[in-house]
Amino acid sequence: MGAKFGTQKPVVCVVGARPNYMKMAPILKAFSAHQPPIPFLLVHTGQHYDHAMNAKLFGDLALPDPDVNLEVGSGTHAVQTAEIMKRFEPVLDEHGAAAVLVVGDVNSTVACALVASKKGIPVVHVEAGLRSYDRAMPEEINRVMTDQIADLLYTTEQAAAVNLAHEGIPAARIEFVGNVMIDSLRANLEKAVKASDALAACGMSADAISGPEGYALVTLHRPSNVDDPATLSALVDTLVASSERLPLVFAVHPRTRANLERFGLAEKLAAERIVQLAPQGYLEMLGLMSAARVVLTDSGGIQEETTALGVPCLTLRENTERPITVEEGTNTLVGCDGTAILAALDLVLSSGGKAGRSPALWDGRAAERIAAHLHDWLKRRDAH
């Protein structure tokens, strides 16, 4: 663990939910490899608290066990954010911090950034400056607030600096380093679990995805898509229609599963060419993604991963905070209208979809750049 690197104050690194793990793993590895090593303390807020899946993901990514687990659990946005703040402050009091490093845009990100800022501890935000310009998304609020109070903002794409400049954040606080999600992807691609093996581990036959047309991978979890009965019902109808074109492998999020049952939609999805899986580990998802003909998703991270893999992605949202995946990558925004989704799917199947390219600095070395820059930044700060 990072705390073993000596008496120097650690960089307190925060994770809270699945998307954070893929971003933090390469950062901690780079901190350990840096000369001199950068001491760190890993704090898990427990915002996502499926212990079996947490252990699987930590193992897949070679993440060290958390030094501290706040075990916050679920709750409304206000309750969860407040509970994280209450439990995080004593950790800083006990261990001290050279800085608090947060990633992404979950409630843990903004909650821990607020605590650090109020205590005069520098806040470092990795994946800063991404904007959907949709304030109905809780993640957008988290992104904007975290960036406003962050002392150092590491960006994944150059357009993020433009967003931050519009919000009055000085260029001196911004550093373009690339995408740590892609560090994880590139480091683990050779270890990815074959799609057929992932299905077999769930008791499913690989025959379902062995046809000449390949298969589409599906993920859905955003409240705007799965919490409204009419919206979810329409998306289910579209998935059933899509399965007539090629088989679907649907990794069903717990929130989505619960709503499918609650709204009486589960039976609709019991189609012959729709394979439903429980949430998968990182290496399983990487294998399923890389072998897919196309991916249908509302996930931000998967938009980036499919671009890096060169796999066509249809994003079932009206907007994205990752426009570079549309402008340079393999992503197409299709919204939630069934006709538009099926038309986009037919285009992929007939033409192969967007080829795209990997954006600048999505080269697997973003975490190394963060470690080198942060070490020098903290050294200069200490000298003052």
mmCIF file with all atom_site columns, C-alpha atoms in Angstrom, residues 4-119:
data_model
loop_
_atom_site.group_PDB
_atom_site.id
_atom_site.type_symbol
_atom_site.label_atom_id
_atom_site.label_alt_id
_atom_site.label_comp_id
_atom_site.label_asym_id
_atom_site.label_entity_id
_atom_site.label_seq_id
_atom_site.pdbx_PDB_ins_code
_atom_site.Cartn_x
_atom_site.Cartn_y
_atom_site.Cartn_z
_atom_site.occupancy
_atom_site.B_iso_or_equiv
_atom_site.pdbx_formal_charge
_atom_site.auth_seq_id
_atom_site.auth_comp_id
_atom_site.auth_asym_id
_atom_site.auth_atom_id
_atom_site.pdbx_PDB_model_num
ATOM 1   C CA . LYS A 1 4   ? 4.400   2.321  3.381   1.00 0.00 ? 4   LYS A CA 1
ATOM 2   C CA . PHE A 1 5   ? 6.577   4.719  1.401   1.00 0.00 ? 5   PHE A CA 1
ATOM 3   C CA . GLY A 1 6   ? 7.734   6.682  4.456   1.00 0.00 ? 6   GLY A CA 1
ATOM 4   C CA . THR A 1 7   ? 6.806   9.559  6.718   1.00 0.00 ? 7   THR A CA 1
ATOM 5   C CA . GLN A 1 8   ? 6.067   12.043 3.919   1.00 0.00 ? 8   GLN A CA 1
ATOM 6   C CA . LYS A 1 9   ? 2.391   13.072 3.724   1.00 0.00 ? 9   LYS A CA 1
ATOM 7   C CA . PRO A 1 10  ? 0.570   10.882 1.198   1.00 0.00 ? 10  PRO A CA 1
ATOM 8   C CA . VAL A 1 11  ? -1.524  11.846 -1.778  1.00 0.00 ? 11  VAL A CA 1
ATOM 9   C CA . VAL A 1 12  ? -4.949  10.641 -0.639  1.00 0.00 ? 12  VAL A CA 1
ATOM 10  C CA . CYS A 1 13  ? -6.543  8.910  -3.629  1.00 0.00 ? 13  CYS A CA 1
ATOM 11  C CA . VAL A 1 14  ? -10.310 8.380  -3.654  1.00 0.00 ? 14  VAL A CA 1
ATOM 12  C CA . VAL A 1 15  ? -12.421 5.741  -5.383  1.00 0.00 ? 15  VAL A CA 1
ATOM 13  C CA . GLY A 1 16  ? -16.115 5.169  -4.846  1.00 0.00 ? 16  GLY A CA 1
ATOM 14  C CA . ALA A 1 17  ? -17.658 3.399  -7.827  1.00 0.00 ? 17  ALA A CA 1
ATOM 15  C CA . ARG A 1 18  ? -16.747 1.006  -10.623 1.00 0.00 ? 18  ARG A CA 1
ATOM 16  C CA . PRO A 1 19  ? -15.703 3.642  -13.229 1.00 0.00 ? 19  PRO A CA 1
ATOM 17  C CA . ASN A 1 20  ? -13.183 5.048  -10.733 1.00 0.00 ? 20  ASN A CA 1
ATOM 18  C CA . TYR A 1 21  ? -11.267 1.785  -10.442 1.00 0.00 ? 21  TYR A CA 1
ATOM 19  C CA . MET A 1 22  ? -10.127 1.730  -14.080 1.00 0.00 ? 22  MET A CA 1
ATOM 20  C CA . LYS A 1 23  ? -8.911  5.314  -13.726 1.00 0.00 ? 23  LYS A CA 1
ATOM 21  C CA . MET A 1 24  ? -7.144  4.882  -10.403 1.00 0.00 ? 24  MET A CA 1
ATOM 22  C CA . ALA A 1 25  ? -5.310  1.605  -11.072 1.00 0.00 ? 25  ALA A CA 1
ATOM 23  C CA . PRO A 1 26  ? -2.759  3.022  -13.544 1.00 0.00 ? 26  PRO A CA 1
ATOM 24  C CA . ILE A 1 27  ? -2.279  6.151  -11.415 1.00 0.00 ? 27  ILE A CA 1
ATOM 25  C CA . LEU A 1 28  ? -1.298  4.162  -8.330  1.00 0.00 ? 28  LEU A CA 1
ATOM 26  C CA . LYS A 1 29  ? 0.979   1.966  -10.427 1.00 0.00 ? 29  LYS A CA 1
ATOM 27  C CA . ALA A 1 30  ? 2.664   5.073  -11.830 1.00 0.00 ? 30  ALA A CA 1
ATOM 28  C CA . PHE A 1 31  ? 3.012   6.590  -8.339  1.00 0.00 ? 31  PHE A CA 1
ATOM 29  C CA . SER A 1 32  ? 4.795   3.424  -7.156  1.00 0.00 ? 32  SER A CA 1
ATOM 30  C CA . ALA A 1 33  ? 7.051   3.299  -10.223 1.00 0.00 ? 33  ALA A CA 1
ATOM 31  C CA . HIS A 1 34  ? 7.989   6.981  -10.111 1.00 0.00 ? 34  HIS A CA 1
ATOM 32  C CA . GLN A 1 35  ? 11.457  7.828  -8.825  1.00 0.00 ? 35  GLN A CA 1
ATOM 33  C CA . PRO A 1 36  ? 11.184  8.752  -6.066  1.00 0.00 ? 36  PRO A CA 1
ATOM 34  C CA . PRO A 1 37  ? 7.905   6.896  -5.393  1.00 0.00 ? 37  PRO A CA 1
ATOM 35  C CA . ILE A 1 38  ? 4.927   9.113  -4.600  1.00 0.00 ? 38  ILE A CA 1
ATOM 36  C CA . PRO A 1 39  ? 3.362   7.995  -1.308  1.00 0.00 ? 39  PRO A CA 1
ATOM 37  C CA . PHE A 1 40  ? -0.382  7.482  -1.469  1.00 0.00 ? 40  PHE A CA 1
ATOM 38  C CA . LEU A 1 41  ? -3.277  6.418  0.728   1.00 0.00 ? 41  LEU A CA 1
ATOM 39  C CA . LEU A 1 42  ? -6.157  4.708  -1.091  1.00 0.00 ? 42  LEU A CA 1
ATOM 40  C CA . VAL A 1 43  ? -9.616  5.508  0.275   1.00 0.00 ? 43  VAL A CA 1
ATOM 41  C CA . HIS A 1 44  ? -12.698 3.609  -0.907  1.00 0.00 ? 44  HIS A CA 1
ATOM 42  C CA . THR A 1 45  ? -15.881 5.445  0.055   1.00 0.00 ? 45  THR A CA 1
ATOM 43  C CA . GLY A 1 46  ? -18.059 2.355  -0.412  1.00 0.00 ? 46  GLY A CA 1
ATOM 44  C CA . GLN A 1 47  ? -20.449 4.283  -2.676  1.00 0.00 ? 47  GLN A CA 1
ATOM 45  C CA . HIS A 1 48  ? -20.738 1.069  -4.703  1.00 0.00 ? 48  HIS A CA 1
ATOM 46  C CA . TYR A 1 49  ? -20.779 -1.729 -2.180  1.00 0.00 ? 49  TYR A CA 1
ATOM 47  C CA . ASP A 1 50  ? -21.121 -5.062 -3.990  1.00 0.00 ? 50  ASP A CA 1
ATOM 48  C CA . HIS A 1 51  ? -18.236 -6.665 -2.123  1.00 0.00 ? 51  HIS A CA 1
ATOM 49  C CA . ALA A 1 52  ? -17.853 -9.629 -4.494  1.00 0.00 ? 52  ALA A CA 1
ATOM 50  C CA . MET A 1 53  ? -17.764 -7.399 -7.584  1.00 0.00 ? 53  MET A CA 1
ATOM 51  C CA . ASN A 1 54  ? -15.428 -4.908 -5.880  1.00 0.00 ? 54  ASN A CA 1
ATOM 52  C CA . ALA A 1 55  ? -12.994 -7.714 -5.076  1.00 0.00 ? 55  ALA A CA 1
ATOM 53  C CA . LYS A 1 56  ? -13.224 -9.022 -8.653  1.00 0.00 ? 56  LYS A CA 1
ATOM 54  C CA . LEU A 1 57  ? -12.555 -5.613 -10.175 1.00 0.00 ? 57  LEU A CA 1
ATOM 55  C CA . PHE A 1 58  ? -9.704  -4.816 -7.790  1.00 0.00 ? 58  PHE A CA 1
ATOM 56  C CA . GLY A 1 59  ? -8.142  -8.179 -8.680  1.00 0.00 ? 59  GLY A CA 1
ATOM 57  C CA . ASP A 1 60  ? -8.622  -7.710 -12.430 1.00 0.00 ? 60  ASP A CA 1
ATOM 58  C CA . LEU A 1 61  ? -6.962  -4.297 -12.314 1.00 0.00 ? 61  LEU A CA 1
ATOM 59  C CA . ALA A 1 62  ? -4.233  -5.206 -9.779  1.00 0.00 ? 62  ALA A CA 1
ATOM 60  C CA . LEU A 1 63  ? -5.481  -2.403 -7.539  1.00 0.00 ? 63  LEU A CA 1
ATOM 61  C CA . PRO A 1 64  ? -4.103  -2.569 -4.002  1.00 0.00 ? 64  PRO A CA 1
ATOM 62  C CA . ASP A 1 65  ? -6.599  -3.158 -1.219  1.00 0.00 ? 65  ASP A CA 1
ATOM 63  C CA . PRO A 1 66  ? -7.939  0.157  0.098   1.00 0.00 ? 66  PRO A CA 1
ATOM 64  C CA . ASP A 1 67  ? -6.120  1.534  3.121   1.00 0.00 ? 67  ASP A CA 1
ATOM 65  C CA . VAL A 1 68  ? -9.469  2.922  4.330   1.00 0.00 ? 68  VAL A CA 1
ATOM 66  C CA . ASN A 1 69  ? -13.039 1.905  3.456   1.00 0.00 ? 69  ASN A CA 1
ATOM 67  C CA . LEU A 1 70  ? -15.689 4.402  4.521   1.00 0.00 ? 70  LEU A CA 1
ATOM 68  C CA . GLU A 1 71  ? -18.503 1.857  3.844   1.00 0.00 ? 71  GLU A CA 1
ATOM 69  C CA . VAL A 1 72  ? -21.021 4.570  3.020   1.00 0.00 ? 72  VAL A CA 1
ATOM 70  C CA . GLY A 1 73  ? -23.449 2.479  0.947   1.00 0.00 ? 73  GLY A CA 1
ATOM 71  C CA . SER A 1 74  ? -26.447 3.781  -0.952  1.00 0.00 ? 74  SER A CA 1
ATOM 72  C CA . GLY A 1 75  ? -28.796 6.683  -0.331  1.00 0.00 ? 75  GLY A CA 1
ATOM 73  C CA . THR A 1 76  ? -30.164 9.746  -2.061  1.00 0.00 ? 76  THR A CA 1
ATOM 74  C CA . HIS A 1 77  ? -27.592 12.042 -3.647  1.00 0.00 ? 77  HIS A CA 1
ATOM 75  C CA . ALA A 1 78  ? -27.779 14.387 -0.653  1.00 0.00 ? 78  ALA A CA 1
ATOM 76  C CA . VAL A 1 79  ? -27.556 11.632 1.962   1.00 0.00 ? 79  VAL A CA 1
ATOM 77  C CA . GLN A 1 80  ? -24.727 9.815  0.213   1.00 0.00 ? 80  GLN A CA 1
ATOM 78  C CA . THR A 1 81  ? -22.695 12.976 -0.428  1.00 0.00 ? 81  THR A CA 1
ATOM 79  C CA . ALA A 1 82  ? -23.137 14.179 3.149   1.00 0.00 ? 82  ALA A CA 1
ATOM 80  C CA . GLU A 1 83  ? -22.224 10.792 4.630   1.00 0.00 ? 83  GLU A CA 1
ATOM 81  C CA . ILE A 1 84  ? -19.062 10.592 2.532   1.00 0.00 ? 84  ILE A CA 1
ATOM 82  C CA . MET A 1 85  ? -18.047 14.072 3.710   1.00 0.00 ? 85  MET A CA 1
ATOM 83  C CA . LYS A 1 86  ? -18.669 13.183 7.367   1.00 0.00 ? 86  LYS A CA 1
ATOM 84  C CA . ARG A 1 87  ? -16.614 9.999  7.159   1.00 0.00 ? 87  ARG A CA 1
ATOM 85  C CA . PHE A 1 88  ? -13.817 11.367 4.959   1.00 0.00 ? 88  PHE A CA 1
ATOM 86  C CA . GLU A 1 89  ? -12.839 14.351 7.106   1.00 0.00 ? 89  GLU A CA 1
ATOM 87  C CA . PRO A 1 90  ? -11.512 12.236 10.027  1.00 0.00 ? 90  PRO A CA 1
ATOM 88  C CA . VAL A 1 91  ? -9.338  10.286 7.558   1.00 0.00 ? 91  VAL A CA 1
ATOM 89  C CA . LEU A 1 92  ? -7.604  13.515 6.543   1.00 0.00 ? 92  LEU A CA 1
ATOM 90  C CA . ASP A 1 93  ? -7.274  14.534 10.200  1.00 0.00 ? 93  ASP A CA 1
ATOM 91  C CA . GLU A 1 94  ? -5.645  11.204 11.057  1.00 0.00 ? 94  GLU A CA 1
ATOM 92  C CA . HIS A 1 95  ? -3.317  10.734 8.098   1.00 0.00 ? 95  HIS A CA 1
ATOM 93  C CA . GLY A 1 96  ? -2.763  14.222 6.688   1.00 0.00 ? 96  GLY A CA 1
ATOM 94  C CA . ALA A 1 97  ? -2.496  14.733 2.932   1.00 0.00 ? 97  ALA A CA 1
ATOM 95  C CA . ALA A 1 98  ? -0.118  16.370 0.495   1.00 0.00 ? 98  ALA A CA 1
ATOM 96  C CA . ALA A 1 99  ? -3.152  16.512 -1.810  1.00 0.00 ? 99  ALA A CA 1
ATOM 97  C CA . VAL A 1 100 ? -6.469  14.758 -2.375  1.00 0.00 ? 100 VAL A CA 1
ATOM 98  C CA . LEU A 1 101 ? -6.740  13.177 -5.827  1.00 0.00 ? 101 LEU A CA 1
ATOM 99  C CA . VAL A 1 102 ? -10.212 12.423 -7.168  1.00 0.00 ? 102 VAL A CA 1
ATOM 100 C CA . VAL A 1 103 ? -11.222 10.911 -10.502 1.00 0.00 ? 103 VAL A CA 1
ATOM 101 C CA . GLY A 1 104 ? -14.297 11.117 -12.676 1.00 0.00 ? 104 GLY A CA 1
ATOM 102 C CA . ASP A 1 105 ? -17.685 12.469 -11.685 1.00 0.00 ? 105 ASP A CA 1
ATOM 103 C CA . VAL A 1 106 ? -19.402 10.309 -9.051  1.00 0.00 ? 106 VAL A CA 1
ATOM 104 C CA . ASN A 1 107 ? -20.715 11.593 -5.714  1.00 0.00 ? 107 ASN A CA 1
ATOM 105 C CA . SER A 1 108 ? -17.494 10.505 -3.990  1.00 0.00 ? 108 SER A CA 1
ATOM 106 C CA . THR A 1 109 ? -15.533 12.781 -6.336  1.00 0.00 ? 109 THR A CA 1
ATOM 107 C CA . VAL A 1 110 ? -17.285 16.002 -5.370  1.00 0.00 ? 110 VAL A CA 1
ATOM 108 C CA . ALA A 1 111 ? -17.800 15.059 -1.708  1.00 0.00 ? 111 ALA A CA 1
ATOM 109 C CA . CYS A 1 112 ? -14.122 14.385 -1.004  1.00 0.00 ? 112 CYS A CA 1
ATOM 110 C CA . ALA A 1 113 ? -13.029 17.373 -3.075  1.00 0.00 ? 113 ALA A CA 1
ATOM 111 C CA . LEU A 1 114 ? -15.266 19.626 -0.967  1.00 0.00 ? 114 LEU A CA 1
ATOM 112 C CA . VAL A 1 115 ? -13.858 18.303 2.308   1.00 0.00 ? 115 VAL A CA 1
ATOM 113 C CA . ALA A 1 116 ? -10.266 18.763 1.137   1.00 0.00 ? 116 ALA A CA 1
ATOM 114 C CA . SER A 1 117 ? -10.913 22.253 -0.195  1.00 0.00 ? 117 SER A CA 1
ATOM 115 C CA . LYS A 1 118 ? -12.540 23.390 3.060   1.00 0.00 ? 118 LYS A CA 1
ATOM 116 C CA . LYS A 1 119 ? -9.489  22.095 4.958   1.00 0.00 ? 119 LYS A CA 1
#
